[in-house]
XYZ file of C-alpha atoms in Angstrom:
553
model
C -41.804 -5.082 95.968
C -42.693 -3.563 92.594
C -43.336 0.169 92.283
C -46.860 -0.634 91.051
C -47.595 -2.619 94.207
C -46.047 0.091 96.383
C -48.305 2.733 94.806
C -51.365 0.524 95.174
C -50.601 -0.149 98.830
C -50.025 3.556 99.472
C -53.334 4.438 97.826
C -55.184 1.939 100.013
C -53.545 3.281 103.170
C -54.293 6.891 102.259
C -57.888 5.982 101.386
C -58.359 4.221 104.707
C -57.089 7.275 106.577
C -59.574 9.653 104.914
C -63.028 10.187 106.462
C -65.754 8.137 104.775
C -68.150 10.988 104.104
C -68.746 11.081 100.395
C -71.908 12.844 99.232
C -72.581 16.517 99.826
C -75.838 16.209 101.787
C -77.389 14.205 104.573
C -81.120 13.608 104.131
C -83.055 14.352 107.326
C -86.718 13.353 107.360
C -89.046 15.750 109.204
C -92.016 14.586 111.275
C -94.996 16.784 110.390
C -96.956 16.628 113.644
C -100.203 16.742 111.638
C -102.114 14.023 109.818
C -101.991 13.449 106.084
C -101.192 10.749 103.572
C -98.371 12.723 101.981
C -96.028 15.352 103.383
C -94.355 18.153 101.426
C -91.543 20.500 102.450
C -92.220 24.099 101.399
C -89.760 26.434 103.174
C -86.626 26.515 105.332
C -85.809 28.913 108.158
C -83.439 31.711 107.026
C -79.911 31.419 108.420
C -78.992 35.095 108.507
C -75.264 35.609 109.009
C -74.627 32.074 110.250
C -71.638 30.229 108.852
C -71.953 27.845 105.930
C -72.849 24.288 106.878
C -70.256 23.157 104.301
C -67.464 24.606 106.479
C -65.194 21.944 107.914
C -65.949 23.068 111.455
C -69.733 23.236 111.022
C -71.844 21.349 113.550
C -74.220 18.823 111.991
C -76.558 19.117 114.978
C -76.703 22.909 114.642
C -77.285 22.757 110.893
C -80.132 20.296 111.379
C -81.872 22.773 113.701
C -83.032 25.122 110.924
C -86.763 24.601 110.923
C -88.642 23.272 107.931
C -92.188 24.326 107.083
C -94.442 22.019 105.158
C -97.910 20.771 104.360
C -99.796 17.524 104.025
C -102.173 16.329 101.325
C -104.730 13.544 101.201
C -105.633 14.414 97.616
C -104.386 16.898 95.001
C -105.543 20.506 95.151
C -108.592 21.184 92.999
C -106.576 24.153 91.865
C -103.637 25.474 93.811
C -104.450 26.868 97.248
C -101.711 29.435 96.589
C -102.529 30.920 93.212
C -104.680 33.991 92.639
C -106.524 32.279 89.768
C -106.969 28.664 88.619
C -103.922 27.099 86.953
C -102.093 30.416 87.426
C -103.573 31.640 84.129
C -107.384 31.339 84.067
C -108.243 34.998 84.689
C -111.537 34.591 82.855
C -112.411 31.708 85.232
C -113.719 29.882 82.174
C -111.951 26.579 82.793
C -112.951 26.354 86.433
C -116.546 27.422 85.801
C -117.071 24.434 83.482
C -116.413 21.959 86.300
C -115.028 18.603 85.128
C -115.119 19.577 81.447
C -113.079 22.668 82.244
C -110.373 20.664 84.000
C -110.159 18.292 81.061
C -110.100 21.184 78.587
C -107.243 22.857 80.468
C -105.236 19.656 80.386
C -106.014 19.051 76.700
C -105.314 22.585 75.470
C -102.558 23.703 77.846
C -100.718 20.493 78.815
C -101.495 18.150 75.951
C -101.186 14.880 77.888
C -102.704 11.704 76.511
C -103.883 11.011 80.083
C -106.125 14.084 80.522
C -109.169 12.099 81.644
C -107.243 10.743 84.610
C -105.557 14.103 85.256
C -108.893 15.968 85.218
C -110.816 13.396 87.246
C -108.232 13.474 90.017
C -108.404 17.247 90.411
C -112.089 17.672 89.683
C -112.933 15.271 92.505
C -110.961 17.450 94.873
C -112.501 20.692 93.560
C -115.997 19.208 93.839
C -115.362 18.216 97.437
C -114.061 21.679 98.325
C -116.760 23.555 96.428
C -119.983 21.558 96.691
C -119.480 18.841 99.286
C -117.618 19.377 102.561
C -115.020 21.565 104.228
C -112.811 18.613 105.165
C -109.259 20.009 105.358
C -106.796 18.730 102.791
C -103.774 20.977 103.359
C -102.537 20.990 106.950
C -99.493 23.184 107.529
C -96.743 22.650 110.096
C -93.341 23.849 111.240
C -91.108 21.004 112.456
C -93.800 18.921 114.075
C -96.033 21.755 115.314
C -99.324 22.428 113.533
C -99.877 25.901 112.087
C -103.624 26.434 111.848
C -104.985 29.971 112.139
C -108.381 30.282 113.768
C -111.167 29.161 111.456
C -108.758 27.772 108.862
C -109.745 24.944 106.526
C -106.800 24.592 104.123
C -103.530 26.282 105.081
C -100.326 26.787 103.076
C -96.947 28.208 104.101
C -95.050 30.008 101.352
C -92.008 31.053 103.396
C -90.606 31.585 106.882
C -89.546 35.058 108.014
C -86.147 35.693 109.706
C -87.679 34.798 113.086
C -89.015 31.517 111.743
C -92.627 32.730 111.669
C -94.870 31.369 108.893
C -95.969 33.435 105.897
C -98.856 32.095 103.845
C -102.603 31.963 103.452
C -105.595 29.895 104.521
C -109.195 29.367 103.505
C -112.246 29.826 105.705
C -115.956 29.253 105.216
C -116.276 32.849 103.942
C -112.960 33.461 102.134
C -111.034 31.310 99.730
C -107.778 32.898 100.880
C -106.730 35.048 103.814
C -103.104 36.064 104.394
C -101.256 35.342 107.617
C -97.825 36.439 108.827
C -96.320 38.134 111.857
C -97.057 41.478 110.150
C -100.738 42.413 110.361
C -102.544 45.460 108.996
C -106.158 46.578 109.368
C -106.453 47.485 105.674
C -105.319 44.006 104.733
C -107.852 42.267 106.953
C -110.670 44.298 105.397
C -109.932 42.922 101.922
C -112.189 40.273 100.405
C -109.195 37.965 99.800
C -105.501 38.215 100.568
C -102.343 36.137 100.190
C -98.922 36.536 101.807
C -95.771 35.240 100.114
C -92.685 36.660 101.833
C -91.765 38.817 104.826
C -88.679 40.339 106.434
C -90.513 40.715 109.748
C -91.331 44.374 109.127
C -92.882 44.247 105.672
C -94.858 41.493 103.979
C -95.718 41.137 100.285
C -98.541 39.316 98.536
C -101.835 40.221 96.896
C -105.400 41.241 97.665
C -108.584 40.443 95.762
C -111.885 42.226 95.234
C -114.203 39.314 96.073
C -114.041 36.422 98.485
C -113.871 33.502 96.036
C -116.539 31.715 98.077
C -120.227 31.073 97.366
C -121.771 33.360 94.766
C -118.461 35.242 94.487
C -116.528 32.107 93.579
C -115.711 33.455 90.126
C -114.967 36.838 88.567
C -112.701 38.602 91.037
C -109.568 40.635 90.337
C -106.377 40.830 92.408
C -103.500 43.273 92.800
C -99.912 43.104 94.117
C -99.543 44.489 97.622
C -96.968 45.289 100.294
C -97.776 46.177 103.886
C -96.376 46.883 107.332
C -98.132 47.233 110.658
C -98.789 50.893 109.880
C -98.935 51.109 106.084
C -100.492 49.377 103.094
C -99.807 49.845 99.364
C -101.629 48.257 96.445
C -99.441 48.305 93.316
C -101.160 49.813 90.251
C -101.966 47.678 87.227
C -99.324 48.023 84.506
C -101.940 48.207 81.769
C -105.439 47.274 80.767
C -108.521 47.459 82.952
C -109.736 45.776 86.086
C -112.408 44.088 83.968
C -112.130 43.681 80.205
C -114.911 41.548 78.729
C -114.601 38.104 80.295
C -111.153 38.774 81.780
C -110.282 40.087 85.234
C -106.998 41.798 86.018
C -104.608 39.909 88.297
C -101.339 40.680 90.040
C -99.138 39.408 92.842
C -95.859 40.280 94.566
C -93.967 37.129 95.548
C -90.720 38.405 97.064
C -88.832 41.662 97.689
C -85.518 43.212 98.683
C -84.937 46.630 100.254
C -81.821 48.281 98.796
C -81.108 50.740 101.607
C -77.878 52.018 100.038
C -79.597 52.705 96.737
C -82.749 54.099 98.318
C -85.054 51.696 96.477
C -87.199 48.634 97.058
C -87.400 45.847 94.493
C -90.307 43.423 94.391
C -90.952 40.540 92.023
C -94.064 38.693 90.892
C -96.451 39.388 88.046
C -98.711 42.214 86.961
C -101.575 42.746 84.558
C -100.756 44.174 81.103
C -102.627 44.907 77.876
C -105.033 42.186 76.727
C -105.177 41.169 80.406
C -101.931 39.230 80.103
C -100.304 38.106 83.365
C -96.583 38.780 82.905
C -93.509 38.347 85.077
C -92.624 41.726 86.567
C -90.037 43.550 88.646
C -91.731 46.141 90.867
C -89.568 49.161 91.664
C -90.301 51.455 94.617
C -88.419 54.757 94.742
C -87.799 54.550 98.492
C -86.242 52.184 101.005
C -89.475 52.619 102.948
C -91.770 50.485 100.769
C -95.109 51.757 102.053
C -94.039 55.356 101.352
C -92.683 54.633 97.885
C -94.109 55.379 94.483
C -94.142 52.114 92.554
C -93.573 51.267 88.896
C -93.619 47.942 87.033
C -90.909 46.661 84.676
C -91.972 43.803 82.417
C -89.447 40.962 82.124
C -88.946 40.498 78.395
C -88.534 37.062 76.772
C -90.854 35.636 79.450
C -93.985 37.626 78.586
C -97.157 36.101 77.125
C -97.198 37.974 73.812
C -93.983 37.627 71.818
C -93.988 39.081 68.293
C -97.779 38.970 68.122
C -98.230 35.367 69.300
C -99.189 34.183 72.791
C -96.087 32.004 73.157
C -96.623 31.707 76.910
C -99.866 31.408 78.845
C -98.468 33.268 81.877
C -95.214 34.028 83.671
C -94.082 35.025 87.156
C -90.895 36.144 88.888
C -90.711 34.151 92.091
C -87.631 35.309 94.031
C -85.051 38.061 94.413
C -81.921 38.120 96.596
C -79.637 40.855 97.936
C -77.558 40.684 94.753
C -80.713 41.726 92.835
C -80.759 38.377 91.028
C -84.308 37.469 89.990
C -85.560 33.983 89.139
C -88.918 32.834 87.858
C -90.835 30.702 85.393
C -92.918 31.030 82.248
C -95.551 28.485 81.223
C -95.325 27.702 77.514
C -98.732 27.941 75.830
C -100.334 24.707 74.677
C -100.526 26.228 71.192
C -96.738 26.661 71.072
C -95.104 23.576 72.585
C -91.309 23.383 72.629
C -89.485 20.095 72.124
C -92.744 18.196 72.525
C -93.968 19.872 75.704
C -95.928 22.945 76.818
C -93.537 23.190 79.731
C -93.062 25.544 82.650
C -89.590 26.900 81.817
C -87.250 28.392 84.433
C -85.440 31.692 83.921
C -83.016 34.124 85.538
C -82.510 37.907 85.386
C -78.963 38.614 86.693
C -79.616 42.267 87.668
C -83.019 43.707 88.556
C -81.630 47.254 88.329
C -80.410 46.917 84.726
C -81.764 49.319 82.126
C -82.955 46.375 80.022
C -84.719 43.510 81.821
C -84.500 40.247 79.898
C -85.054 36.668 81.032
C -82.533 33.968 80.164
C -83.964 30.450 80.316
C -81.941 27.707 81.951
C -80.084 25.678 79.347
C -77.183 23.262 79.272
C -76.211 20.298 81.429
C -79.299 18.978 83.193
C -81.426 21.733 81.589
C -82.225 20.431 78.103
C -84.122 22.358 75.433
C -87.756 22.724 76.488
C -87.263 21.267 79.976
C -90.051 22.158 82.387
C -90.026 22.441 86.132
C -90.842 24.528 89.174
C -88.743 27.271 90.729
C -87.997 26.798 94.410
C -85.780 29.607 95.661
C -82.414 31.386 95.594
C -80.085 32.337 98.439
C -77.515 35.124 98.652
C -74.773 32.849 97.291
C -76.787 32.751 94.040
C -77.552 29.065 94.591
C -80.875 28.217 92.954
C -83.060 25.219 93.793
C -86.235 23.765 92.335
C -87.274 20.794 90.260
C -86.752 19.992 86.599
C -87.690 17.340 84.044
C -85.335 14.367 84.346
C -86.792 12.736 81.223
C -87.077 14.287 77.771
C -89.698 12.189 76.005
C -92.558 13.929 74.227
C -95.302 15.027 76.638
C -97.736 16.323 74.021
C -99.958 13.328 73.163
C -97.878 11.358 75.637
C -97.268 11.051 79.386
C -95.867 13.481 81.911
C -92.117 13.548 82.310
C -90.585 12.465 85.585
C -89.158 15.394 87.563
C -86.425 15.588 90.178
C -84.984 18.283 92.451
C -81.922 20.269 91.393
C -79.409 22.822 92.644
C -77.774 25.346 90.337
C -74.809 27.349 91.718
C -75.117 30.241 89.277
C -72.014 32.110 90.427
C -71.039 35.765 90.481
C -73.477 38.303 88.985
C -73.101 42.044 88.143
C -74.058 43.405 91.571
C -71.486 41.218 93.372
C -68.421 43.482 93.442
C -67.018 43.215 96.989
C -63.927 40.950 96.714
C -64.793 38.902 99.807
C -68.298 38.223 98.460
C -66.920 37.289 95.036
C -64.568 34.812 96.696
C -67.315 33.377 98.914
C -69.654 32.777 95.958
C -66.876 31.227 93.871
C -65.862 28.967 96.765
C -69.422 27.732 97.185
C -69.759 27.185 93.441
C -66.571 25.086 93.473
C -68.173 22.685 95.966
C -70.550 21.702 93.142
C -67.756 21.494 90.573
C -69.182 24.658 89.045
C -72.359 23.187 87.574
C -75.990 22.245 88.206
C -76.898 18.823 89.596
C -79.904 16.686 90.324
C -79.839 16.550 94.098
C -80.098 12.761 94.052
C -76.536 12.771 92.669
C -75.358 14.737 95.705
C -76.872 12.422 98.329
C -75.057 9.289 97.136
C -72.117 7.531 98.751
C -70.081 7.636 101.943
C -71.186 7.159 105.520
C -74.658 8.564 104.789
C -75.268 6.308 101.798
C -77.468 3.749 103.536
C -79.733 6.378 105.102
C -79.835 8.536 101.971
C -80.640 5.579 99.709
C -84.108 5.461 101.286
C -84.953 8.717 99.469
C -85.237 10.075 95.942
C -85.536 13.861 96.059
C -88.497 15.103 94.026
C -88.687 18.830 94.813
C -86.405 21.427 96.405
C -88.567 24.314 97.566
C -86.179 26.654 99.407
C -82.515 27.166 100.408
C -80.942 29.344 103.102
C -77.497 30.948 103.111
C -76.078 28.173 105.302
C -76.914 25.807 102.435
C -79.755 23.845 104.070
C -82.548 22.936 101.653
C -86.238 22.204 102.258
C -87.400 19.397 100.007
C -89.898 16.649 99.256
C -88.831 13.066 98.653
C -90.251 9.673 97.782
C -89.181 7.203 100.480
C -88.628 3.451 100.366
C -88.085 2.419 103.993
C -84.899 0.434 104.405
C -83.536 1.592 101.074
C -84.081 1.113 97.353
C -82.793 -2.050 95.730
C -79.743 -0.194 94.423
C -78.340 3.323 94.519
C -79.345 4.030 90.913
C -81.695 6.858 89.982
C -84.425 4.482 88.810
C -83.992 1.666 91.338
C -86.934 -0.471 92.429
C -88.390 -0.432 95.922
C -88.680 -4.042 97.059
C -88.336 -5.384 93.512
C -91.229 -3.175 92.455
C -93.570 -4.377 95.194
C -92.399 -2.236 98.087
C -94.311 0.611 99.686
C -93.210 4.137 98.899
C -94.480 7.320 100.522
C -94.080 11.046 100.034
C -92.198 12.748 102.899
C -90.776 16.152 103.805
C -86.998 16.254 104.192
C -84.165 18.661 104.873
C -80.937 18.340 102.920
C -78.166 19.254 105.348
C -74.651 19.876 103.969
C -71.975 17.514 105.235
C -69.239 19.539 106.939
C -66.042 19.679 104.910
C -67.557 18.036 101.832
C -66.410 19.300 98.443
C -66.597 18.350 94.766
C -64.395 15.294 95.312
C -67.230 13.750 97.353
C -69.718 13.771 94.468
C -70.656 10.253 93.313
C -73.346 10.531 90.621
C -75.986 7.828 90.667
C -76.164 5.421 87.750
C -79.260 4.307 85.826
C -80.416 0.694 85.807
C -80.738 -0.648 82.281
C -84.230 -2.096 82.859
C -87.115 0.380 82.874
C -88.505 0.979 86.351
C -92.245 1.006 87.028
C -93.102 2.005 90.595
C -95.883 -0.272 91.777
C -95.701 -0.157 95.569
C -98.873 -0.815 97.492
C -98.480 2.436 99.411
C -98.382 4.730 96.385
C -100.863 7.608 96.559
C -101.536 10.372 94.056
C -98.271 12.152 94.875
C -96.005 9.173 94.291
C -97.920 8.085 91.222
C -97.684 11.542 89.699
C -94.455 12.617 91.354
C -93.146 13.007 87.827
C -95.836 15.592 87.240
C -97.103 18.749 88.849
C -97.957 19.075 92.549
C -99.014 22.690 92.047
C -99.044 25.243 89.268
C -96.403 27.953 89.564
C -96.424 27.230 93.245
C -93.682 29.431 94.635
C -92.403 32.190 95.440
C -90.008 32.739 98.246
C -86.708 33.180 99.898
């Protein structure tokens, strides 16, 4: 027998002896337990000090038990049920006040699509229904099959789950556009005209409050402010500059996430605040106490992500969405329609490696899957500095063209300045090595091995949250039975199959590492999805489900 044949035979025998579990994640579809044409995953239950689900001894059944929160949609939001103001930037309420024309103007001036009539009509129809027609619910929230509908709620959203798995979010009623709900209640909060809750540790909750209800004659012209509260205390964060009302503009602010640094005696919050010229800028809020409701608060603007850069409004707005125990901050800045980058007025993703640094500067994601001018949506970050969200997977010109297709990603950022304990450095480096030290589209990490057939039914559109065990809440487009091939742009039923939008969990496969990664290919023929079951979400899954939607841990 030749040595070549011996080596080949040995390779086959070794291969046969290895477990067939390529891919890093198993896709687990979640039943919503509420009605709706399309289902979106928005948050995952925190895992606390639980072991990593990538560990070789991890139980798949246990890792699948982390609860997912989500929402349904029968139509797109008129404007986001989450945001303080329309399109996360219209603090004069000028676009929304002009009804259909305002929607089309926003698209034309701030997005630049050649399809603005369709884009505006879709959302205006929803806004008209919510504002002038009926109170038929569109957003029904759930946690793993159980409906979450506060008393009197019309549309409900869940922004995060607290450590006990309780929902944190807001809902609309017949008298308020938004009212916060979480396990932490406060009488001052409930007296506010509007409120929103974004994140909670079970003792404190952060969000915003507004001066008018946003309903009826008070539909327009209200201001909002960042807030943090406990059962016994409530703090409204001061504006960083400007006035509550300045001409046609109304001050806005919001706290989206926070971390209590007990050792350092400080509390760090993130979100946005109101600055001069009524600009809404990404901000780190710093409280001088580990008891947030007793702290004195200041606001630190995140430079490079602000609206006004060197005298030009380069961005239309920006927000810091998440912070972890390593004081790593992530967020996004919407490029102004007057200053497109690489053919798009995109929503660019950024990171601040240390919230306690003397100089706070945003660095935009770049390199690998993050091309120049790529837009997306931030999802979340865990304490291993693993970041999830969605990003453009196409780089054609959007201005005077069509929206780019987007797909979910994970970015293992690695060690940052505040990670100094050797065991934590090792743990973060070990997790980063699982991903071969770089960012990936999550579709590339669900391909191959024993889960391939199941996973090939899904293409992962959005990753909204990740816990420390590595489980991800996500939204996918599903082709029951599987796509025609495992490629990124495969057809469903030769282009005639039915696709639907579903909520999924991505559960790490125990023992999987970088050697299991089998990137998907691209079919040479262009793929046009034409399934009979396509609704607005699947048709525009390449576009925006919400504007600067999240937020959370």
